[in-house]
XYZ file of C-alpha atoms in Angstrom:
664
model
C 16.537 10.878 -65.824
C 14.790 12.192 -68.498
C 13.305 16.532 -68.520
C 9.905 15.508 -67.252
C 11.590 12.808 -64.180
C 13.808 16.161 -63.075
C 10.789 18.643 -63.370
C 8.444 16.326 -60.926
C 11.907 15.805 -58.338
C 12.897 19.527 -58.433
C 9.349 20.469 -57.326
C 9.249 17.493 -54.811
C 12.456 19.870 -53.424
C 11.568 22.901 -53.707
C 8.003 22.252 -51.523
C 10.458 19.892 -49.277
C 12.999 22.767 -48.640
C 10.447 25.325 -48.131
C 8.239 23.481 -45.822
C 11.896 22.558 -43.910
C 12.646 26.636 -44.281
C 9.368 27.585 -42.624
C 9.732 24.759 -39.749
C 13.271 25.721 -38.694
C 12.448 29.898 -39.030
C 9.378 30.649 -38.448
C 7.943 27.258 -36.021
C 11.064 26.575 -34.591
C 10.210 22.894 -35.056
C 13.376 21.524 -37.474
C 12.061 18.318 -38.983
C 15.210 17.848 -41.039
C 18.717 17.472 -40.080
C 21.589 20.395 -42.163
C 22.826 18.060 -43.929
C 19.757 16.183 -45.396
C 18.940 20.191 -46.018
C 21.749 20.714 -47.448
C 21.724 17.917 -50.010
C 18.286 18.594 -51.428
C 19.599 22.038 -51.872
C 22.460 20.778 -53.250
C 20.127 18.616 -55.421
C 17.762 20.996 -56.191
C 20.450 23.353 -58.118
C 22.070 20.444 -60.287
C 18.555 19.259 -61.405
C 17.390 23.339 -62.121
C 20.727 23.406 -64.232
C 21.348 20.158 -66.298
C 17.553 20.462 -67.785
C 16.661 24.213 -67.023
C 14.125 24.312 -65.212
C 14.554 28.210 -63.171
C 11.410 28.490 -61.856
C 10.941 32.490 -60.642
C 10.681 32.189 -56.624
C 12.435 28.447 -56.142
C 13.864 28.623 -52.967
C 17.553 27.563 -54.835
C 17.435 31.231 -56.528
C 17.932 33.221 -52.667
C 21.346 33.613 -53.837
C 19.979 35.904 -55.893
C 22.025 37.787 -58.890
C 24.635 40.088 -58.837
C 23.871 43.489 -58.982
C 26.082 46.912 -60.242
C 28.737 47.888 -58.294
C 27.058 50.608 -56.782
C 23.159 49.660 -55.577
C 20.491 52.552 -56.439
C 18.781 54.571 -54.095
C 14.951 54.256 -53.926
C 12.759 56.759 -51.758
C 10.320 55.595 -49.183
C 6.712 55.741 -49.295
C 6.816 57.058 -45.630
C 9.863 58.415 -44.137
C 12.204 55.379 -41.630
C 12.823 57.910 -38.811
C 15.237 56.641 -35.744
C 13.640 56.779 -32.463
C 15.130 59.163 -29.392
C 16.690 56.641 -26.769
C 15.614 57.142 -23.544
C 18.027 56.124 -20.765
C 15.976 56.276 -16.543
C 13.408 56.322 -15.632
C 12.604 59.981 -14.970
C 12.857 60.425 -19.184
C 10.568 57.708 -19.756
C 8.424 59.306 -17.382
C 8.618 62.550 -19.108
C 7.987 60.803 -22.911
C 4.701 59.946 -21.387
C 3.522 63.062 -19.684
C 4.241 64.139 -22.913
C 1.511 61.901 -24.997
C -0.711 62.235 -21.989
C -0.467 66.202 -22.330
C -1.187 66.131 -25.603
C -3.841 63.896 -25.564
C -5.555 64.528 -22.582
C -8.273 62.868 -21.389
C -8.178 59.829 -24.243
C -7.563 56.599 -23.131
C -5.066 54.645 -25.171
C -1.990 51.251 -24.429
C 1.522 51.316 -25.174
C 2.421 48.538 -27.370
C 6.007 47.178 -25.873
C 8.686 45.273 -27.800
C 12.247 44.357 -27.725
C 14.467 46.526 -29.023
C 17.229 44.328 -31.444
C 20.106 45.468 -32.401
C 20.400 45.113 -35.870
C 19.851 46.654 -39.269
C 16.388 48.256 -40.208
C 15.401 47.781 -43.026
C 11.641 47.725 -45.856
C 10.347 44.978 -47.593
C 7.947 45.980 -50.848
C 5.029 43.248 -51.642
C 3.307 43.868 -54.960
C 0.131 40.976 -55.098
C 2.101 38.520 -52.985
C 5.740 38.925 -54.706
C 8.329 40.334 -53.271
C 9.621 42.604 -55.144
C 11.465 45.243 -53.489
C 13.902 45.788 -50.335
C 15.872 48.379 -49.352
C 17.957 49.370 -46.174
C 16.838 52.572 -44.000
C 19.757 55.124 -45.442
C 18.828 58.734 -44.380
C 15.657 57.676 -43.413
C 13.638 59.554 -46.631
C 15.684 57.233 -49.438
C 18.088 54.098 -48.940
C 19.854 52.179 -50.821
C 17.670 49.169 -53.094
C 18.617 45.526 -51.568
C 16.170 42.961 -53.354
C 18.511 40.744 -53.627
C 20.416 40.203 -51.277
C 17.340 40.754 -49.085
C 16.162 38.001 -51.454
C 19.380 35.284 -49.682
C 17.767 35.308 -46.174
C 15.520 32.902 -45.562
C 13.422 34.023 -43.180
C 11.758 36.514 -46.104
C 8.801 35.131 -47.636
C 9.444 35.615 -51.225
C 5.694 34.963 -51.934
C 2.834 35.781 -49.323
C -0.558 34.365 -49.441
C -2.748 37.587 -49.423
C -5.504 39.810 -51.240
C -3.278 43.204 -49.795
C -2.433 44.499 -53.406
C 0.622 46.715 -52.275
C 2.010 45.793 -49.386
C 4.587 47.109 -47.058
C 6.708 45.739 -44.018
C 9.716 46.737 -42.074
C 11.852 45.183 -39.640
C 15.006 43.864 -38.595
C 18.191 42.116 -40.039
C 20.674 40.531 -37.658
C 22.545 37.647 -36.004
C 22.135 35.164 -33.316
C 24.396 35.212 -30.630
C 25.916 32.190 -31.800
C 26.363 32.523 -35.654
C 28.090 35.806 -35.014
C 30.948 34.780 -32.950
C 31.633 31.626 -35.366
C 31.469 34.149 -38.326
C 34.244 36.591 -36.398
C 36.138 33.506 -35.431
C 36.385 33.424 -39.564
C 37.086 36.444 -40.141
C 39.828 35.742 -37.276
C 41.193 32.946 -38.869
C 41.769 34.641 -41.883
C 43.325 37.793 -40.497
C 40.314 40.196 -41.022
C 39.711 42.536 -38.741
C 36.352 40.947 -36.517
C 33.393 42.884 -35.911
C 32.378 44.600 -33.183
C 29.117 43.802 -32.780
C 26.063 41.763 -34.606
C 24.784 45.204 -35.845
C 27.960 46.229 -37.554
C 28.257 42.531 -39.267
C 24.114 42.308 -40.632
C 24.583 46.233 -42.232
C 28.045 45.740 -43.716
C 26.523 41.995 -44.691
C 23.949 43.282 -46.565
C 25.817 46.454 -48.326
C 27.997 43.542 -49.824
C 27.986 43.541 -53.927
C 27.625 39.857 -54.224
C 24.328 38.369 -52.777
C 26.045 34.968 -52.731
C 28.505 36.105 -50.266
C 25.488 37.646 -48.739
C 23.502 34.423 -48.706
C 26.863 32.368 -46.838
C 26.429 35.478 -43.876
C 23.889 33.856 -41.318
C 21.109 37.051 -41.548
C 17.785 36.530 -40.099
C 14.555 38.929 -39.927
C 12.041 40.027 -37.421
C 9.169 41.935 -38.512
C 8.033 44.980 -36.603
C 5.417 47.022 -38.041
C 3.561 47.038 -41.463
C 2.219 49.560 -43.587
C -1.242 49.836 -45.503
C -3.118 52.136 -47.898
C -6.061 51.194 -45.099
C -4.913 50.940 -41.797
C -8.634 50.372 -40.654
C -9.245 46.495 -40.433
C -5.214 46.378 -38.942
C -6.050 49.714 -35.860
C -3.947 48.951 -33.641
C 0.336 47.345 -33.718
C -1.167 44.550 -31.847
C -3.416 43.895 -34.821
C -0.513 44.625 -36.956
C 1.591 42.125 -35.637
C -0.901 39.149 -35.516
C -0.716 39.932 -39.228
C 2.061 39.537 -39.796
C 2.476 36.452 -37.773
C -0.477 35.256 -39.907
C 0.959 35.736 -43.211
C 4.312 33.832 -42.377
C 6.339 36.774 -41.297
C 8.816 36.168 -38.162
C 7.384 37.967 -35.476
C 8.839 38.109 -31.860
C 6.768 36.263 -29.687
C 8.024 38.816 -26.710
C 5.082 41.832 -26.602
C 3.279 43.215 -24.383
C 0.393 46.057 -24.110
C 0.238 47.781 -21.068
C -2.161 50.311 -20.028
C 0.772 52.478 -17.568
C 3.854 53.377 -17.159
C 4.184 51.579 -14.015
C 3.431 48.404 -15.568
C 5.569 49.325 -18.803
C 8.650 49.090 -16.072
C 7.905 45.576 -14.749
C 8.012 44.391 -18.171
C 11.773 46.007 -18.978
C 12.841 44.659 -16.059
C 11.421 41.172 -17.463
C 13.470 41.810 -20.113
C 16.605 42.697 -18.858
C 16.766 39.327 -16.856
C 15.329 37.692 -20.039
C 17.341 38.838 -22.472
C 21.067 37.012 -21.598
C 18.659 33.676 -22.249
C 17.795 35.400 -26.064
C 19.579 33.406 -28.754
C 19.970 37.085 -30.397
C 21.209 40.655 -29.268
C 18.628 43.140 -27.921
C 19.756 46.525 -26.501
C 16.607 48.057 -25.037
C 12.737 47.889 -25.003
C 10.506 50.064 -27.824
C 7.323 51.668 -26.020
C 4.941 52.740 -29.641
C 1.593 53.975 -28.610
C -0.653 51.155 -29.704
C -3.610 52.857 -31.516
C -2.257 54.287 -34.894
C -5.559 57.021 -34.741
C -3.437 58.904 -32.191
C -0.620 58.790 -33.496
C -1.158 62.151 -36.289
C -1.904 63.239 -33.486
C 1.342 63.119 -31.861
C 2.903 63.832 -34.755
C 7.136 63.898 -35.209
C 10.189 65.921 -34.894
C 12.411 66.134 -37.947
C 13.719 63.041 -36.949
C 11.627 60.708 -34.928
C 7.977 60.082 -33.934
C 6.442 61.748 -30.598
C 4.394 58.241 -29.953
C 7.199 56.133 -30.238
C 10.847 56.302 -27.790
C 13.377 53.256 -27.239
C 14.478 52.650 -23.708
C 18.367 51.533 -23.601
C 19.602 48.695 -21.245
C 23.060 49.475 -19.439
C 26.384 48.009 -20.863
C 27.862 45.229 -18.143
C 31.101 45.469 -16.794
C 33.335 43.429 -14.263
C 36.901 43.950 -12.881
C 38.577 40.601 -12.556
C 42.318 39.567 -11.983
C 43.680 38.038 -15.264
C 45.764 34.791 -14.810
C 47.858 34.433 -17.435
C 48.046 35.181 -20.889
C 48.060 31.791 -23.419
C 48.183 31.117 -27.148
C 45.353 29.237 -29.409
C 46.509 28.158 -32.821
C 43.399 27.991 -35.090
C 42.858 26.135 -38.216
C 45.011 27.885 -40.622
C 48.191 28.980 -37.908
C 46.792 32.252 -36.886
C 48.015 33.190 -33.330
C 44.812 34.625 -30.443
C 45.981 35.357 -27.726
C 43.766 34.562 -24.944
C 43.113 36.131 -21.459
C 42.757 33.112 -18.710
C 40.596 34.959 -16.291
C 39.608 34.225 -12.729
C 35.850 32.933 -12.938
C 33.763 36.268 -13.141
C 29.858 36.630 -13.770
C 28.992 38.802 -16.520
C 25.729 39.232 -18.777
C 24.381 36.635 -17.396
C 27.033 33.932 -17.913
C 30.630 33.134 -16.165
C 33.357 34.113 -18.040
C 36.647 32.590 -18.225
C 38.292 33.417 -20.715
C 38.349 36.854 -23.489
C 40.546 37.276 -26.381
C 42.900 39.153 -26.653
C 42.563 39.564 -30.261
C 46.792 40.108 -31.259
C 49.949 40.771 -30.003
C 49.532 45.047 -30.768
C 46.222 44.877 -29.164
C 47.849 43.891 -25.478
C 50.928 45.962 -26.312
C 48.612 49.088 -27.206
C 46.852 48.574 -23.476
C 49.692 47.335 -21.616
C 47.798 44.075 -20.220
C 49.190 41.887 -18.222
C 49.145 38.717 -16.361
C 48.783 39.197 -12.461
C 46.506 42.636 -13.879
C 42.539 43.376 -12.947
C 41.055 43.988 -15.597
C 37.824 45.860 -16.222
C 36.105 43.351 -19.255
C 32.933 43.793 -21.050
C 30.959 41.372 -23.786
C 31.097 43.188 -26.750
C 27.049 43.027 -27.778
C 26.518 40.973 -25.229
C 28.564 38.598 -26.601
C 32.265 38.709 -27.187
C 34.475 39.104 -23.906
C 36.741 41.294 -23.706
C 38.979 43.890 -21.977
C 38.461 46.977 -22.134
C 41.446 48.145 -19.101
C 43.737 47.868 -16.671
C 42.515 49.384 -13.587
C 45.531 50.103 -11.486
C 49.177 50.002 -14.749
C 50.721 52.213 -12.303
C 51.746 49.141 -9.208
C 55.615 48.550 -9.267
C 54.708 45.054 -9.221
C 53.401 44.381 -12.084
C 54.681 41.412 -14.615
C 57.089 42.050 -17.522
C 55.028 43.401 -21.014
C 54.139 40.565 -23.324
C 55.892 39.245 -25.962
C 54.975 36.739 -28.604
C 57.129 33.868 -28.609
C 59.006 32.998 -31.712
C 57.421 29.629 -32.552
C 54.092 27.897 -32.273
C 53.039 26.797 -29.189
C 51.779 23.582 -30.685
C 54.526 22.060 -32.695
C 57.552 24.584 -32.030
C 58.099 26.023 -35.727
C 58.869 29.303 -36.536
C 56.055 31.730 -36.799
C 55.365 33.854 -40.031
C 54.072 37.385 -40.040
C 52.932 38.841 -43.492
C 54.247 42.657 -43.724
C 50.529 44.081 -43.287
C 49.542 41.873 -40.870
C 49.243 42.573 -36.874
C 48.875 38.473 -36.615
C 51.634 35.785 -36.441
C 51.137 32.434 -38.153
C 52.057 28.935 -38.131
C 52.602 27.670 -41.011
C 53.747 24.194 -40.965
C 50.895 21.883 -42.691
C 51.571 19.593 -39.819
C 50.733 21.594 -37.125
C 48.273 19.237 -34.354
C 45.427 21.955 -33.981
C 45.455 22.376 -37.789
C 46.250 19.315 -39.040
C 41.814 17.678 -38.905
C 40.612 20.848 -39.849
C 42.990 21.210 -42.896
C 42.324 17.891 -43.655
C 38.250 17.937 -43.078
C 38.557 21.268 -46.251
C 40.940 18.705 -48.598
C 37.905 15.886 -48.452
C 35.689 18.610 -48.512
C 32.811 19.069 -51.392
C 34.333 22.123 -53.482
C 37.682 20.772 -53.169
C 38.467 16.723 -53.967
C 35.128 15.860 -52.787
C 35.765 12.217 -51.010
C 32.495 11.046 -50.545
C 31.898 9.921 -47.076
C 34.601 11.205 -45.195
C 32.839 12.963 -43.020
C 34.041 14.603 -39.860
C 33.691 11.622 -37.724
C 35.542 9.636 -40.039
C 38.072 11.843 -39.855
C 38.385 12.243 -35.761
C 38.689 8.319 -36.364
C 41.841 8.004 -38.532
C 43.849 10.600 -36.688
C 42.702 9.953 -33.170
C 44.431 6.295 -34.164
C 46.940 7.540 -35.704
C 46.281 6.415 -38.902
C 47.086 9.625 -40.738
C 49.003 12.674 -39.897
C 47.912 14.824 -43.074
C 45.709 15.043 -46.274
C 48.355 13.353 -48.205
C 48.222 9.974 -45.446
C 44.653 9.650 -47.175
C 46.186 7.593 -50.485
C 47.889 5.194 -47.828
C 44.529 4.318 -46.857
C 42.914 0.668 -47.502
C 40.625 -0.921 -47.162
C 41.613 -3.091 -44.003
C 42.359 -0.035 -42.256
C 39.060 1.414 -42.379
C 37.497 -1.913 -41.009
C 38.395 -1.744 -37.944
C 36.874 1.623 -37.434
C 32.990 2.229 -35.162
C 31.039 2.443 -37.501
C 32.846 0.558 -40.796
C 31.490 -2.379 -42.260
C 33.467 -3.855 -45.320
C 31.051 -2.386 -47.392
C 31.652 1.500 -46.303
C 35.370 0.694 -45.720
C 35.325 -0.007 -49.705
C 32.915 2.381 -50.916
C 35.512 5.094 -48.760
C 38.979 3.695 -50.657
C 37.451 3.836 -53.681
C 36.202 7.154 -53.230
C 39.740 8.629 -52.716
C 41.482 6.872 -55.230
C 38.558 8.278 -57.397
C 39.381 12.374 -56.244
C 42.857 11.733 -57.719
C 40.762 12.129 -61.130
C 40.417 16.086 -59.432
C 41.068 18.377 -62.160
C 43.989 20.894 -61.407
C 42.040 23.859 -59.863
C 40.094 21.835 -57.454
C 43.878 19.888 -55.585
C 45.407 23.726 -55.632
C 42.055 24.813 -53.438
C 42.003 21.839 -51.552
C 45.586 21.905 -50.580
C 44.840 24.806 -48.000
C 46.751 28.097 -49.169
C 45.018 31.445 -47.322
C 43.293 33.330 -49.368
C 43.151 31.012 -52.387
C 39.285 30.071 -52.590
C 37.565 28.381 -55.605
C 38.039 31.449 -58.070
C 42.105 32.031 -56.945
C 42.433 28.136 -57.420
C 40.964 27.774 -60.847
C 42.990 31.098 -62.496
C 45.982 29.801 -61.091
C 45.724 26.920 -62.876
C 44.616 28.079 -66.080
C 47.016 29.958 -65.673
C 50.013 28.121 -65.176
C 48.462 24.826 -66.527
C 50.746 23.040 -63.503
C 51.262 22.667 -60.277
C 55.215 22.855 -60.930
C 54.945 25.661 -62.972
C 53.034 27.778 -60.047
C 55.331 26.495 -57.427
C 58.173 28.117 -59.393
C 56.610 31.212 -59.937
C 57.955 34.503 -58.689
C 55.292 36.649 -57.084
C 55.438 39.407 -59.635
C 54.453 37.045 -62.246
C 51.425 35.608 -60.143
C 50.110 39.416 -59.719
C 50.176 39.477 -63.681
C 46.628 36.968 -63.108
C 43.632 39.118 -62.857
C 41.985 37.854 -59.717
C 45.935 37.900 -57.542
C 47.231 40.400 -55.445
C 49.851 41.495 -53.893
C 48.067 40.002 -50.543
C 47.527 36.753 -52.426
C 51.135 36.074 -54.314
C 52.780 36.484 -51.014
C 50.426 33.563 -49.585
C 51.117 31.722 -51.901
C 55.061 31.985 -52.205
C 54.851 31.548 -48.631
C 53.287 28.153 -48.712
C 55.856 27.410 -51.335
C 59.187 28.236 -50.001
C 57.330 25.986 -47.135
C 59.772 22.716 -46.915
C 56.901 20.951 -45.450
C 54.633 21.259 -47.614
C 56.245 20.637 -50.743
C 57.126 17.647 -48.972
C 53.215 17.104 -49.307
C 53.433 17.638 -52.067
C 55.722 15.403 -53.512
C 53.509 12.788 -51.322
C 50.793 13.795 -53.821
C 52.119 13.487 -56.836
C 53.273 10.100 -56.093
C 49.500 9.076 -55.512
C 49.596 9.988 -58.576
C 46.735 12.982 -58.280
C 46.668 15.531 -61.156
C 49.263 17.938 -61.712
C 48.675 19.350 -64.973
C 45.221 20.464 -66.371
C 44.623 17.995 -69.307
C 44.245 19.556 -73.082
C 39.708 18.457 -72.627
C 40.075 21.769 -69.444
C 41.106 24.244 -71.922
C 40.527 24.069 -76.003
C 41.303 27.633 -76.964
C 41.984 31.174 -75.665
C 39.483 32.308 -78.366
C 36.936 34.176 -75.333
C 40.112 35.307 -73.389
C 38.990 37.793 -70.923
C 35.162 37.791 -72.817
C 32.089 37.733 -70.323
C 28.809 36.197 -71.024
C 25.320 36.112 -69.578
C 23.135 33.313 -70.142
C 19.507 33.849 -70.200
C 16.299 31.270 -71.250
C 16.595 27.463 -72.320
C 18.378 27.022 -75.290
C 17.948 24.227 -78.350
C 20.668 21.434 -77.566
C 23.054 23.145 -75.135
C 22.193 22.594 -71.122
C 23.074 26.221 -68.937
C 25.899 24.496 -67.552
C 27.133 23.118 -70.881
C 27.416 26.403 -72.107
C 28.969 27.634 -69.660
C 31.408 24.698 -69.560
C 32.202 25.370 -73.285
C 32.343 29.423 -72.460
C 35.205 28.178 -70.036
C 37.302 26.278 -71.729
C 37.202 28.944 -74.462
C 38.804 31.211 -72.126
C 35.619 33.107 -71.588
C 33.730 33.429 -67.945
C 30.498 33.591 -67.341
C 28.136 35.961 -65.082
C 24.968 35.343 -63.551
C 23.873 39.031 -64.267
C 23.877 41.862 -66.977
C 26.018 45.276 -66.300
C 28.547 47.784 -68.609
C 30.939 45.096 -68.063
C 28.914 41.795 -69.690
C 30.667 41.374 -74.061
C 27.358 39.184 -74.570
C 24.478 37.911 -73.394
C 23.743 34.741 -74.751
C 19.999 34.276 -75.017
C 17.944 31.454 -75.794
C 13.595 30.447 -75.444
C 11.421 32.765 -72.764
C 14.520 34.751 -72.332
C 13.771 37.251 -69.184
C 14.310 40.606 -67.182
C 17.837 40.086 -68.401
C 17.676 39.998 -71.981
C 15.847 43.145 -71.619
C 18.551 45.150 -69.459
C 21.124 43.900 -72.439
C 18.973 45.788 -74.827
C 19.557 48.773 -72.988
C 23.122 48.806 -72.265
C 23.012 47.878 -76.086
C 25.466 44.373 -75.247
C 25.280 42.337 -78.242
C 23.722 39.694 -78.051
C 23.576 36.317 -79.812
C 21.906 32.875 -79.902
C 23.328 29.241 -79.981
C 24.265 29.112 -83.852
C 26.251 32.531 -82.829
C 28.109 31.018 -80.453
C 28.539 27.439 -81.776
C 30.143 29.922 -84.651
C 32.207 32.075 -82.605
C 34.098 29.081 -80.823
C 33.935 26.745 -83.981
C 32.120 24.157 -83.270
């Protein structure tokens, strides 16, 4: 493919991805599968990287650039105030009475909206381009998190409007199922689960790396619009209609009410409806619909007098805890689970609740046979709050974690700084499936055609029990599988054999050591040069590597101290996988510990080629300029990165100077 063909294909992919985003997030009518979407995005990434086809506003750039270590503060053009809360009918009637006393005989209406339980943010568009995003902060000043917000697919990067300056207020949030999946992942990693979607959303938006933010399932609803001239949009209803027309996601649950009694009917309706929504709401917001009366109603120091929030009551229930069972997670984490007598809670039937860990059970003194109070944390995850009658005499003995795994009977391990117990047996059945899927994944051994369905069949047919068994498969083993013809079986066996050529860093990542992601695996490979050297390294030697702390070193050592893990490694060695870094992987260390940022188009090197050369000579690349950058490698049409480097007095070099540095 030449550059002209690549340019045309990239434009085609951008249009497809933008249409897919609009259909999925704004119209709720997806027309391609998640897999097809991911493949299109990956292809676009590769084309833009290999042919230097970066385009401002490309959907591939939603990952953004890594900001500085501290977010800059920005002042809001109008304060982002919080709302006063009410919890009962009398307080809401008092609010209505105060509004009517100030406005007298003036007729007005209320806009009634759902109160999303997320994080309030503001967006600024100049001539239709998204230029700034910020948190609410203290209401007057917030953190500028533009790059992080660009990763949220609900937020348009460009809007078709003739309005010179547009300020949008809205709520970032997570859907219930996505939040549960995120917490399951954190639980597996030994991280503290988030208490609710609001906390997880707010925390995610303040992460320093937009690439990490992009991995969080954050969504967005717009709920207000600020214009210099409000006369064309004099009501909250008209502003919401404009937001929808501009392509912003707006809740369909919006009503204009004439009286406070009508509002109580909406509250009752939405109190029932909230259990069926995919996202969490914790109440209802009332606003005087007509903008022209808001200045007259005014503000307190903290909240507007023309708006208020009505909060729903939290739902709890009591039921019998029949038993405590144990679940084995993907990375071997043992999670106690409360098996409950079925009870209705927050619109669903609850039969199970996570007890998180042994310490949590002992702290609350929870035992089988107890009557317990349960609550849905953020109406999502059932949790046991307390025991109803802990002083009764006929209680069961206190809970204690077994010494051996309930699934494979291997001895459980516990890292010093963790409360969780783990099974580190790689052949533990509940872990096997996920470990094999990870081993074959794109960022690991990249075995094309070995998807989830094939892995499940291979295990169910007893053809494999570990990822090392993949290399024993023959075409005749695969042909009988469902939807596996001779050609596809041939392709899969060839893909498995081809994966043996993957570099050492990928193999280290693929074998599934806890806390060892792609970057850590790469650093381990670069420093130890071979699998054997890594296996024999001490924790102290590992912590000499920049990215390796005591926790990672302990996890790596624990992995290789396990006899069955070493047996797997030996099987991979016998299969012929790459156990050493090849000489072509590292040419020299002339750029050791030097950090480069690339910008613009280089005369002869693509950006990927330049990045590979930097890494082969011991250097590292970054996507953004900071005080820690050593060199900016700049080409034609260099952009804002060049300007920032000049302001920070960071050395700027061209391709010829770079090649001289590495002796090529």
